[in-house]
């Protein structure tokens, strides 16, 4: 497994990370034993970056990872944790909480659930518009000084917020959706990250499965699957978006790889400062994702991919309208 460094101040991590959210029901029913086996398979393949959120199934994901990581050398992997997304019973959304006292409270719970004495990269999941980002990052900085956090990250914020946060404490990376279907980051955010020496961890690299090559027209999301509410998977939009996948499939076949591998490799090819996160829930999907990091895309390959899925070609927002207001950038 190749490695990449997250920005000028962040840790060295595997060039492909593992996003664990889907192991806690975001995309429907999951198998606990298979989830744990997938984490083990990722570690054995050299994946060292594991991403979670304290609000993923109300702490379920952190507890799952604690079980999967028990007995492992703590220095052999890096934990990236998001916090601040408030929930109510039934997983009702309750806004963001970035107050300094809340930061420390969230962290204390995460450390306990994960069974660790430190988080490698700690980040607010979204911007709390009622709290200056300087105060939120300042509170995390205190936890860095105390040894409970190693690095500070951000998630889904705009370029101006990145600058303000970075002025308080060096930011290791920004986590944000980045894929062939979601490229708004390229306009202002990515240039700002590179100017400041901040890395990018890209989630949603397969568009939540839409460009994995495994989603077909007429397929419907099952109970508990958030894609049932996603505009890009809705009637009318999904057919248009799957036509893009068909065009991408032709490029993949000529390259001798799967659509998923091509889509992941495209993200990785956008810069050595970018680490894609594979949201694999099973060993089968992980095994498909891993070879993407060995796929070399030439200038001609990249041109063919761009022709198949031009920037802005996707139809539908990447989140339902109620969620879009929390994002620093759009689609």
Short mmCIF file of C-alpha atoms in Angstrom, two decimals:
data_model
loop_
_atom_site.label_atom_id
_atom_site.label_comp_id
_atom_site.label_asym_id
_atom_site.label_seq_id
_atom_site.Cartn_x
_atom_site.Cartn_y
_atom_site.Cartn_z
CA UNK A 1 0.00 0.00 0.00
CA UNK A 2 1.33 3.41 -0.97
CA UNK A 3 1.29 6.21 1.60
CA UNK A 4 0.49 9.89 1.40
CA UNK A 5 0.94 12.70 3.92
CA UNK A 6 -2.05 14.80 4.88
CA UNK A 7 -0.82 18.31 4.24
CA UNK A 8 2.37 19.81 5.62
CA UNK A 9 1.56 19.05 9.25
CA UNK A 10 -0.64 15.96 9.12
CA UNK A 11 0.21 12.29 9.52
CA UNK A 12 1.41 9.87 6.87
CA UNK A 13 -1.45 7.51 6.04
CA UNK A 14 -2.30 4.86 3.48
CA UNK A 15 -3.12 6.27 0.06
CA UNK A 16 -6.60 4.75 0.42
CA UNK A 17 -8.59 5.15 3.61
CA UNK A 18 -11.56 3.20 4.95
CA UNK A 19 -14.80 5.07 5.61
CA UNK A 20 -16.76 3.14 8.25
CA UNK A 21 -20.13 4.94 8.21
CA UNK A 22 -21.88 2.34 6.05
CA UNK A 23 -21.10 -0.36 8.62
CA UNK A 24 -23.65 1.21 10.95
CA UNK A 25 -26.74 1.12 8.77
CA UNK A 26 -26.56 4.30 6.71
CA UNK A 27 -27.16 2.25 3.56
CA UNK A 28 -29.46 -0.35 5.06
CA UNK A 29 -28.95 -3.57 6.98
CA UNK A 30 -25.39 -4.59 7.85
CA UNK A 31 -23.66 -7.67 9.20
CA UNK A 32 -21.56 -6.98 12.30
CA UNK A 33 -19.23 -9.92 11.79
CA UNK A 34 -18.66 -8.99 8.15
CA UNK A 35 -18.02 -5.36 9.10
CA UNK A 36 -15.36 -6.39 11.60
CA UNK A 37 -13.84 -8.80 9.10
CA UNK A 38 -13.71 -5.96 6.56
CA UNK A 39 -11.82 -3.71 9.00
CA UNK A 40 -9.37 -6.55 9.64
CA UNK A 41 -8.93 -7.14 5.90
CA UNK A 42 -8.28 -3.44 5.35
CA UNK A 43 -5.60 -3.36 8.04
CA UNK A 44 -3.96 -6.47 6.65
CA UNK A 45 -3.91 -4.85 3.20
CA UNK A 46 -2.03 -1.86 4.61
CA UNK A 47 -4.91 0.57 5.08
CA UNK A 48 -4.01 2.75 8.05
CA UNK A 49 -6.61 5.56 7.89
CA UNK A 50 -10.05 4.75 9.32
CA UNK A 51 -12.76 7.41 9.34
CA UNK A 52 -15.82 7.53 11.57
CA UNK A 53 -18.18 9.97 13.27
CA UNK A 54 -19.46 9.94 16.84
CA UNK A 55 -23.01 10.36 15.51
CA UNK A 56 -22.91 7.39 13.12
CA UNK A 57 -25.82 5.35 14.49
CA UNK A 58 -25.48 7.18 17.81
CA UNK A 59 -22.05 5.84 18.71
CA UNK A 60 -22.58 2.38 17.23
CA UNK A 61 -19.83 2.91 14.66
CA UNK A 62 -17.23 3.87 17.25
CA UNK A 63 -18.11 0.85 19.39
CA UNK A 64 -17.89 -1.38 16.32
CA UNK A 65 -14.45 -0.03 15.49
CA UNK A 66 -13.32 -0.46 19.09
CA UNK A 67 -14.22 -4.15 18.81
CA UNK A 68 -12.53 -4.51 15.43
CA UNK A 69 -9.35 -2.74 16.56
CA UNK A 70 -9.02 -4.38 19.98
CA UNK A 71 -5.55 -5.81 20.48
CA UNK A 72 -4.04 -3.96 17.51
CA UNK A 73 -0.95 -1.82 17.91
CA UNK A 74 -2.37 1.68 18.36
CA UNK A 75 0.44 3.14 16.27
CA UNK A 76 -0.46 0.92 13.31
CA UNK A 77 -3.57 2.90 12.32
CA UNK A 78 -4.93 6.44 12.38
CA UNK A 79 -8.44 7.32 13.55
CA UNK A 80 -10.25 10.25 11.97
CA UNK A 81 -13.35 11.24 13.95
CA UNK A 82 -16.07 13.80 13.18
CA UNK A 83 -18.17 15.35 15.91
CA UNK A 84 -20.81 17.99 16.48
CA UNK A 85 -23.83 16.64 14.58
CA UNK A 86 -26.71 16.68 17.04
CA UNK A 87 -29.36 13.97 16.94
CA UNK A 88 -32.62 13.17 18.67
CA UNK A 89 -34.53 9.91 19.18
CA UNK A 90 -35.17 8.19 15.88
CA UNK A 91 -31.99 9.79 14.47
CA UNK A 92 -33.72 13.14 14.06
CA UNK A 93 -31.27 15.86 13.10
CA UNK A 94 -30.71 18.60 15.64
CA UNK A 95 -28.19 20.95 14.05
CA UNK A 96 -24.51 21.43 14.92
CA UNK A 97 -22.77 22.12 18.19
CA UNK A 98 -19.26 23.56 17.98
CA UNK A 99 -19.12 25.25 21.39
CA UNK A 100 -15.77 24.72 23.16
CA UNK A 101 -17.40 22.92 26.09
CA UNK A 102 -19.27 20.66 23.68
CA UNK A 103 -16.05 19.84 21.80
CA UNK A 104 -14.47 18.48 24.97
CA UNK A 105 -17.63 16.61 25.92
CA UNK A 106 -17.90 14.92 22.52
CA UNK A 107 -14.21 14.01 22.64
CA UNK A 108 -14.48 12.41 26.08
CA UNK A 109 -17.29 10.15 24.87
CA UNK A 110 -15.43 9.20 21.68
CA UNK A 111 -12.25 8.31 23.55
CA UNK A 112 -14.28 6.05 25.84
CA UNK A 113 -16.28 4.36 23.08
CA UNK A 114 -13.20 3.81 20.92
CA UNK A 115 -11.15 2.58 23.87
CA UNK A 116 -8.21 4.83 23.09
CA UNK A 117 -6.33 7.67 24.76
CA UNK A 118 -6.13 9.84 21.65
CA UNK A 119 -7.76 10.65 18.31
CA UNK A 120 -5.39 11.12 15.40
CA UNK A 121 -7.51 13.64 13.46
CA UNK A 122 -10.48 15.32 15.15
CA UNK A 123 -12.86 17.49 13.17
CA UNK A 124 -16.26 19.18 13.37
CA UNK A 125 -18.60 17.39 10.99
CA UNK A 126 -20.16 20.61 9.80
CA UNK A 127 -19.83 24.30 10.61
CA UNK A 128 -21.81 25.56 13.59
CA UNK A 129 -22.83 28.97 12.28
CA UNK A 130 -23.66 30.16 15.80
CA UNK A 131 -20.08 29.63 17.00
CA UNK A 132 -17.00 31.25 15.42
CA UNK A 133 -14.78 28.55 13.92
CA UNK A 134 -11.89 30.10 15.85
CA UNK A 135 -13.55 29.06 19.12
CA UNK A 136 -14.22 25.50 17.96
CA UNK A 137 -10.69 25.01 16.63
CA UNK A 138 -9.27 26.71 19.71
CA UNK A 139 -10.95 24.12 21.90
CA UNK A 140 -9.53 21.28 19.82
CA UNK A 141 -6.11 22.93 20.05
CA UNK A 142 -6.37 22.69 23.83
CA UNK A 143 -7.00 18.96 23.42
CA UNK A 144 -3.96 18.73 21.14
CA UNK A 145 -1.85 20.43 23.80
CA UNK A 146 -3.24 18.00 26.38
CA UNK A 147 -2.34 14.99 24.22
CA UNK A 148 -5.89 13.77 23.55
CA UNK A 149 -5.81 14.80 19.87
CA UNK A 150 -2.89 14.60 17.45
CA UNK A 151 -4.13 16.69 14.50
CA UNK A 152 -7.03 18.99 13.66
CA UNK A 153 -9.19 18.53 10.57
CA UNK A 154 -12.22 20.19 9.06
CA UNK A 155 -15.18 18.90 7.10
CA UNK A 156 -17.46 20.44 4.48
CA UNK A 157 -16.49 24.09 4.93
CA UNK A 158 -15.67 26.86 2.47
CA UNK A 159 -12.34 28.48 1.68
CA UNK A 160 -12.85 31.45 4.01
CA UNK A 161 -13.58 29.17 6.97
CA UNK A 162 -10.49 27.10 6.18
CA UNK A 163 -8.33 30.21 6.32
CA UNK A 164 -9.79 31.34 9.64
CA UNK A 165 -9.38 27.90 11.21
CA UNK A 166 -5.83 27.49 9.92
CA UNK A 167 -4.86 30.82 11.49
CA UNK A 168 -5.69 29.39 14.93
CA UNK A 169 -3.89 26.06 14.51
CA UNK A 170 -2.43 24.23 11.49
CA UNK A 171 -5.13 22.16 9.82
CA UNK A 172 -4.05 18.70 8.65
CA UNK A 173 -6.83 18.04 6.18
CA UNK A 174 -10.30 18.87 4.98
CA UNK A 175 -12.75 16.04 4.56
CA UNK A 176 -15.24 16.76 1.81
CA UNK A 177 -17.20 14.95 -0.88
CA UNK A 178 -15.17 14.71 -4.05
CA UNK A 179 -15.89 12.44 -6.98
CA UNK A 180 -16.57 12.53 -10.70
CA UNK A 181 -20.11 13.56 -9.77
CA UNK A 182 -19.18 16.15 -7.10
CA UNK A 183 -16.48 18.60 -8.18
CA UNK A 184 -17.42 21.94 -6.63
CA UNK A 185 -14.33 21.65 -4.42
CA UNK A 186 -12.13 22.33 -7.44
CA UNK A 187 -13.15 25.99 -7.80
CA UNK A 188 -12.03 27.67 -4.56
CA UNK A 189 -11.52 25.07 -1.85
CA UNK A 190 -8.85 22.87 -3.40
CA UNK A 191 -6.64 25.83 -4.46
CA UNK A 192 -6.92 27.22 -0.92
CA UNK A 193 -5.91 23.89 0.60
CA UNK A 194 -2.87 23.72 -1.64
CA UNK A 195 -1.88 27.30 -0.89
CA UNK A 196 -1.99 26.60 2.85
CA UNK A 197 -0.50 23.10 2.72
CA UNK A 198 -3.62 21.26 3.86
CA UNK A 199 -4.52 17.78 2.66
CA UNK A 200 -7.88 16.52 1.45
CA UNK A 201 -9.61 13.28 2.38
CA UNK A 202 -12.33 12.61 -0.16
CA UNK A 203 -15.49 10.80 0.82
CA UNK A 204 -18.31 9.77 -1.51
CA UNK A 205 -15.78 8.84 -4.20
CA UNK A 206 -18.32 6.40 -5.66
CA UNK A 207 -21.25 8.76 -5.26
CA UNK A 208 -22.68 6.52 -2.49
CA UNK A 209 -22.63 3.61 -4.88
CA UNK A 210 -24.17 5.45 -7.81
CA UNK A 211 -20.96 5.24 -9.85
CA UNK A 212 -19.78 1.95 -8.39
CA UNK A 213 -21.10 0.02 -11.37
CA UNK A 214 -23.33 -1.97 -9.02
CA UNK A 215 -26.41 0.29 -9.01
CA UNK A 216 -28.91 -0.23 -11.80
CA UNK A 217 -32.05 1.47 -13.08
CA UNK A 218 -35.10 0.33 -11.19
CA UNK A 219 -33.11 -0.56 -8.09
CA UNK A 220 -34.72 0.89 -4.97
CA UNK A 221 -33.15 1.70 -1.63
CA UNK A 222 -34.20 -0.59 1.20
CA UNK A 223 -35.29 0.32 4.74
CA UNK A 224 -32.79 2.54 6.53
CA UNK A 225 -30.92 3.36 3.31
CA UNK A 226 -30.28 7.12 3.08
CA UNK A 227 -30.13 6.87 -0.71
CA UNK A 228 -33.90 6.64 -0.69
CA UNK A 229 -33.89 10.38 0.09
CA UNK A 230 -31.02 11.38 -2.17
CA UNK A 231 -31.91 13.64 -5.12
CA UNK A 232 -29.33 11.93 -7.34
CA UNK A 233 -31.06 8.60 -6.84
CA UNK A 234 -34.57 9.95 -7.43
CA UNK A 235 -36.68 9.21 -10.49
CA UNK A 236 -35.54 11.14 -13.55
CA UNK A 237 -32.19 12.03 -12.05
CA UNK A 238 -30.97 8.48 -11.51
CA UNK A 239 -31.54 7.49 -15.13
CA UNK A 240 -29.51 10.47 -16.33
CA UNK A 241 -26.73 9.72 -13.85
CA UNK A 242 -26.60 6.03 -14.74
CA UNK A 243 -26.13 7.02 -18.37
CA UNK A 244 -22.93 8.74 -17.22
CA UNK A 245 -21.91 5.50 -15.52
CA UNK A 246 -22.48 3.60 -18.75
CA UNK A 247 -20.14 6.01 -20.53
CA UNK A 248 -17.59 5.57 -17.75
CA UNK A 249 -17.94 1.78 -17.98
CA UNK A 250 -16.75 1.86 -21.57
CA UNK A 251 -13.59 3.68 -20.47
CA UNK A 252 -13.10 1.20 -17.62
CA UNK A 253 -13.46 -1.79 -19.93
CA UNK A 254 -10.86 -0.35 -22.29
CA UNK A 255 -8.56 0.14 -19.30
CA UNK A 256 -9.18 -3.39 -18.02
CA UNK A 257 -10.66 -2.36 -14.69
CA UNK A 258 -14.06 -1.95 -13.04
CA UNK A 259 -16.05 1.28 -12.97
CA UNK A 260 -15.48 1.55 -9.22
CA UNK A 261 -11.72 1.18 -9.59
CA UNK A 262 -11.63 3.81 -12.31
CA UNK A 263 -13.68 6.27 -10.23
CA UNK A 264 -11.45 5.82 -7.17
CA UNK A 265 -8.28 6.05 -9.24
CA UNK A 266 -9.54 9.28 -10.81
CA UNK A 267 -9.87 10.92 -7.39
CA UNK A 268 -6.42 9.71 -6.34
CA UNK A 269 -4.96 11.03 -9.60
CA UNK A 270 -6.09 14.58 -8.84
CA UNK A 271 -3.11 15.09 -6.55
CA UNK A 272 -0.73 13.45 -4.09
CA UNK A 273 -2.36 15.59 -1.39
CA UNK A 274 -5.69 13.75 -1.79
CA UNK A 275 -6.61 10.51 0.00
CA UNK A 276 -9.81 8.80 -1.18
CA UNK A 277 -11.96 7.03 1.41
CA UNK A 278 -13.49 3.74 0.34
CA UNK A 279 -16.81 3.22 2.10
CA UNK A 280 -16.59 -0.57 1.84
CA UNK A 281 -18.99 -2.53 4.06
CA UNK A 282 -17.84 -5.97 2.95
CA UNK A 283 -14.59 -7.70 2.15
CA UNK A 284 -15.80 -8.15 -1.41
CA UNK A 285 -16.21 -4.42 -1.99
CA UNK A 286 -12.91 -3.71 -0.24
CA UNK A 287 -11.13 -6.22 -2.46
CA UNK A 288 -12.53 -4.42 -5.51
CA UNK A 289 -11.43 -0.99 -4.24
CA UNK A 290 -7.84 -1.83 -3.28
CA UNK A 291 -6.44 -2.37 -6.82
CA UNK A 292 -7.55 1.15 -7.76
CA UNK A 293 -4.45 2.49 -6.02
CA UNK A 294 -2.22 0.62 -8.47
CA UNK A 295 -4.11 1.91 -11.50
CA UNK A 296 -2.04 4.43 -13.45
CA UNK A 297 -4.12 6.91 -15.42
CA UNK A 298 -2.43 8.57 -18.39
CA UNK A 299 -3.31 11.98 -19.76
CA UNK A 300 -5.32 10.23 -22.47
CA UNK A 301 -7.19 8.18 -19.84
CA UNK A 302 -8.04 11.31 -17.88
CA UNK A 303 -9.27 13.01 -21.05
CA UNK A 304 -11.53 10.03 -21.83
CA UNK A 305 -12.91 10.04 -18.29
CA UNK A 306 -13.60 13.77 -18.53
CA UNK A 307 -15.39 13.21 -21.81
CA UNK A 308 -17.53 10.47 -20.27
CA UNK A 309 -18.40 12.42 -17.12
CA UNK A 310 -17.77 16.15 -17.60
CA UNK A 311 -17.65 18.43 -14.58
CA UNK A 312 -21.18 19.39 -13.56
CA UNK A 313 -22.77 16.56 -15.53
CA UNK A 314 -24.54 14.96 -12.56
CA UNK A 315 -28.22 15.69 -12.10
CA UNK A 316 -29.61 16.36 -8.62
CA UNK A 317 -28.05 17.78 -5.46
CA UNK A 318 -25.74 15.54 -3.48
CA UNK A 319 -27.93 15.89 -0.37
CA UNK A 320 -31.63 16.62 0.23
CA UNK A 321 -32.35 20.35 0.40
CA UNK A 322 -32.52 20.36 4.22
CA UNK A 323 -28.88 19.23 4.36
CA UNK A 324 -27.49 21.50 1.66
CA UNK A 325 -27.55 24.58 3.90
CA UNK A 326 -24.93 22.95 6.18
CA UNK A 327 -22.41 22.57 3.37
CA UNK A 328 -19.63 25.02 2.64
CA UNK A 329 -19.72 24.17 -1.07
CA UNK A 330 -22.46 22.84 -3.32
CA UNK A 331 -22.30 19.99 -5.77
#
